[in-house]
mmCIF file of C-alpha atoms in Angstrom:
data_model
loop_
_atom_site.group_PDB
_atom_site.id
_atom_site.type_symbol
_atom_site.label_atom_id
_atom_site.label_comp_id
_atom_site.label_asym_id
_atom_site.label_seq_id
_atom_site.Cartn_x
_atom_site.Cartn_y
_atom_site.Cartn_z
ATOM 1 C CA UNK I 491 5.697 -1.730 13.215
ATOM 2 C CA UNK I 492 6.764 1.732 13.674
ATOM 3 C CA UNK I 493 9.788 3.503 11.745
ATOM 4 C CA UNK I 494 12.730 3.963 13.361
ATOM 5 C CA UNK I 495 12.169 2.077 15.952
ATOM 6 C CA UNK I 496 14.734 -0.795 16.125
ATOM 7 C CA UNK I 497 13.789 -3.051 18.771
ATOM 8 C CA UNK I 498 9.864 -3.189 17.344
ATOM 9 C CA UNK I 499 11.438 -3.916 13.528
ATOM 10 C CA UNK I 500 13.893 -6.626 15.071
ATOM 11 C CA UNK I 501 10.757 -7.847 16.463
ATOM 12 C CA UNK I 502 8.844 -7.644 13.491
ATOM 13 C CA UNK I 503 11.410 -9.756 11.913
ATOM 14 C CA UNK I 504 11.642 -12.504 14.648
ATOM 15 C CA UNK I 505 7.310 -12.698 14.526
ATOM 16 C CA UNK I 506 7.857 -13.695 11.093
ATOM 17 C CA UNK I 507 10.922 -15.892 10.898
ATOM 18 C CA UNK I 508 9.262 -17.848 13.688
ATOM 19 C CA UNK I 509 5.782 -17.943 12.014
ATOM 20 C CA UNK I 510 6.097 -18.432 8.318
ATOM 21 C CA UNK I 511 1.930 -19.105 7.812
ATOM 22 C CA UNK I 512 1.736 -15.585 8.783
ATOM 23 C CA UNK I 513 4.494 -14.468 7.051
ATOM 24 C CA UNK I 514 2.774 -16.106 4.164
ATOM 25 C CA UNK I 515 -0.527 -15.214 4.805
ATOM 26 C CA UNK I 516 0.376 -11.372 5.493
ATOM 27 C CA UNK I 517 2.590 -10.953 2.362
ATOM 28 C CA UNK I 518 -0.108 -12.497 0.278
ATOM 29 C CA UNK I 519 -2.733 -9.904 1.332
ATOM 30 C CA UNK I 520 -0.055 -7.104 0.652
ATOM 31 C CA UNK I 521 0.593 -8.430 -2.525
ATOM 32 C CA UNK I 522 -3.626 -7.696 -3.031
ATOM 33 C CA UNK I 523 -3.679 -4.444 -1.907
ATOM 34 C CA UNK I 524 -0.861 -3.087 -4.073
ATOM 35 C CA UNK I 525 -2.329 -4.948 -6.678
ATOM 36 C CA UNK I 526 -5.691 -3.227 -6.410
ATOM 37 C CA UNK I 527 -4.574 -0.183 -5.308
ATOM 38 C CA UNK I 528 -1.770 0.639 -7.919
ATOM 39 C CA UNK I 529 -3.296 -1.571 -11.253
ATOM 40 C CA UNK I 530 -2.866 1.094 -14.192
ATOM 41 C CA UNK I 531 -6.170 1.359 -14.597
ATOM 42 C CA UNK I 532 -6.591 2.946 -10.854
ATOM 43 C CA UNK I 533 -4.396 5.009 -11.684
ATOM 44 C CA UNK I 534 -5.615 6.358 -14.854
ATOM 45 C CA UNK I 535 -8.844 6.132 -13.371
ATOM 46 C CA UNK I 536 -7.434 8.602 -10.112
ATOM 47 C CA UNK I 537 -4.921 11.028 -12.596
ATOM 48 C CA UNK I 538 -8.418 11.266 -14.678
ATOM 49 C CA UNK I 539 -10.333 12.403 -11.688
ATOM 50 C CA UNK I 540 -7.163 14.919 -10.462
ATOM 51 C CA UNK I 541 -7.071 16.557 -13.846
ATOM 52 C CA UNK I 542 -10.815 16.785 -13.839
ATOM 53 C CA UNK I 543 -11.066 18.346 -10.460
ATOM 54 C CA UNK I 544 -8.567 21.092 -11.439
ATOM 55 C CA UNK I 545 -9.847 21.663 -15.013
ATOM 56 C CA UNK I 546 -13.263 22.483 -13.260
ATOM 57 C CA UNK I 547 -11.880 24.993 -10.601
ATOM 58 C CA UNK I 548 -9.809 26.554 -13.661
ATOM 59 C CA UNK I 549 -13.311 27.059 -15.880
ATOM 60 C CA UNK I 550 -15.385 28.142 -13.339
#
C-alpha cells in the first residue's frame, strides 16, 4: 500500500476486514520476518560486522 495515499490505505483496510485468512495469514509471515530480521543475535551479528568494516578502513 503506498504512504499517504488514503484511498489505497482505506482499501488496504477493507481487503483485510473482508478477508480475515489473509489478514491472518499475512500478519503471521510479518510476524517471521521481524522475527528473523531483528532477533538480537542479527543484530549483534550486523553491529559486529559495521564496527568491523570501519575498524579496518581506520587501520589500513
Amino acid at each position: 500500500v503506498p504512504s499517504r495515499n488514503a484511498k489505497a490505505i482505506r482499501d488496504g483496510i477493507l481487503t483485510y476486514i473482508n478477508n480475515p485468512k489473509l489478514a491472518k495469514k499475512n500478519a503471521k509471515r510479518a510476524r517471521e520476518r521481524v522475527v528473523k530480521r531483528f532477533d538480537w543475535r542479527v543484530v549483534g551479528r550486523d553491529v559486529e560486522r559495521v564496527y568491523e568494516r570501519f575498524y579496518n578502513k581506520r587501520n589500513k
